[in-house]
């Protein structure tokens, strides 16, 4: 009986170190970013960097000021 327990224990250790699958996520290459077009000049900018004003996206304060001045 002791031999069987020892055999199972050794088998478990061998499986743990050599045969189990290591579940790791593959590294992300590049995150895709959502791009939006500037309402004034049409330049595409990243959603995170865009300026939202009255439901419209602008690429810079210059384009925003140009739109609001009209």
Coordinates of C-alpha atoms in Angstrom, one line a residue:
X1 CA 0.0 0.0 0.0
X2 CA 2.8 2.4 0.9
X3 CA 4.4 1.6 -2.5
X4 CA 1.2 2.6 -4.3
X5 CA 0.9 5.9 -2.5
X6 CA 4.5 6.7 -3.2
X7 CA 4.0 5.8 -6.9
X8 CA 1.0 8.1 -7.1
X9 CA 2.8 10.9 -5.4
X10 CA 5.8 10.7 -7.7
X11 CA 3.5 10.5 -10.7
X12 CA 1.7 13.6 -9.5
X13 CA 5.0 15.5 -9.1
X14 CA 6.2 14.5 -12.6
X15 CA 2.9 15.5 -14.2
X16 CA 2.9 18.8 -12.4
X17 CA 6.4 19.8 -13.6
X18 CA 6.5 18.3 -17.0
X19 CA 3.1 17.5 -18.6
X20 CA 0.5 20.0 -17.4
X21 CA -0.4 22.8 -19.8
X22 CA 0.6 26.2 -18.6
X23 CA -2.4 28.5 -19.3
X24 CA -0.9 31.8 -20.2
X25 CA -2.4 34.4 -22.5
X26 CA -0.4 35.1 -25.6
X27 CA 1.0 38.6 -25.5
X28 CA -1.0 41.2 -27.4
X29 CA 0.8 42.5 -30.5
X30 CA -1.0 45.8 -30.9
X31 CA -4.2 47.1 -29.4
X32 CA -6.6 48.2 -32.0
X33 CA -7.8 51.8 -31.5
X34 CA -11.1 53.2 -32.6
X35 CA -10.5 56.1 -35.0
X36 CA -12.9 59.0 -35.5
X37 CA -12.9 61.7 -38.1
X38 CA -12.6 65.4 -37.1
X39 CA -15.9 67.2 -38.0
X40 CA -14.0 70.3 -39.3
X41 CA -11.0 69.0 -41.2
X42 CA -11.7 65.3 -41.7
X43 CA -8.4 64.1 -40.1
X44 CA -8.7 60.8 -38.3
X45 CA -7.6 60.8 -34.7
X46 CA -7.7 58.2 -31.9
X47 CA -11.0 58.1 -30.0
X48 CA -9.1 58.6 -26.7
X49 CA -7.5 61.8 -28.0
X50 CA -10.5 63.3 -29.8
X51 CA -12.4 66.3 -28.4
X52 CA -16.1 65.7 -28.1
X53 CA -18.3 68.7 -28.4
X54 CA -22.1 68.6 -29.0
X55 CA -21.9 65.0 -30.2
X56 CA -19.2 65.8 -32.8
X57 CA -15.5 64.9 -32.7
X58 CA -12.6 67.3 -33.3
X59 CA -8.9 66.7 -33.7
X60 CA -7.6 69.8 -31.9
X61 CA -8.8 72.9 -30.1
X62 CA -8.0 74.8 -33.2
X63 CA -10.6 72.9 -35.2
X64 CA -13.1 73.2 -32.3
X65 CA -12.6 76.9 -32.1
X66 CA -13.0 77.3 -35.9
X67 CA -16.3 75.4 -35.8
X68 CA -17.7 77.3 -32.8
X69 CA -16.7 80.7 -34.3
X70 CA -18.9 80.1 -37.3

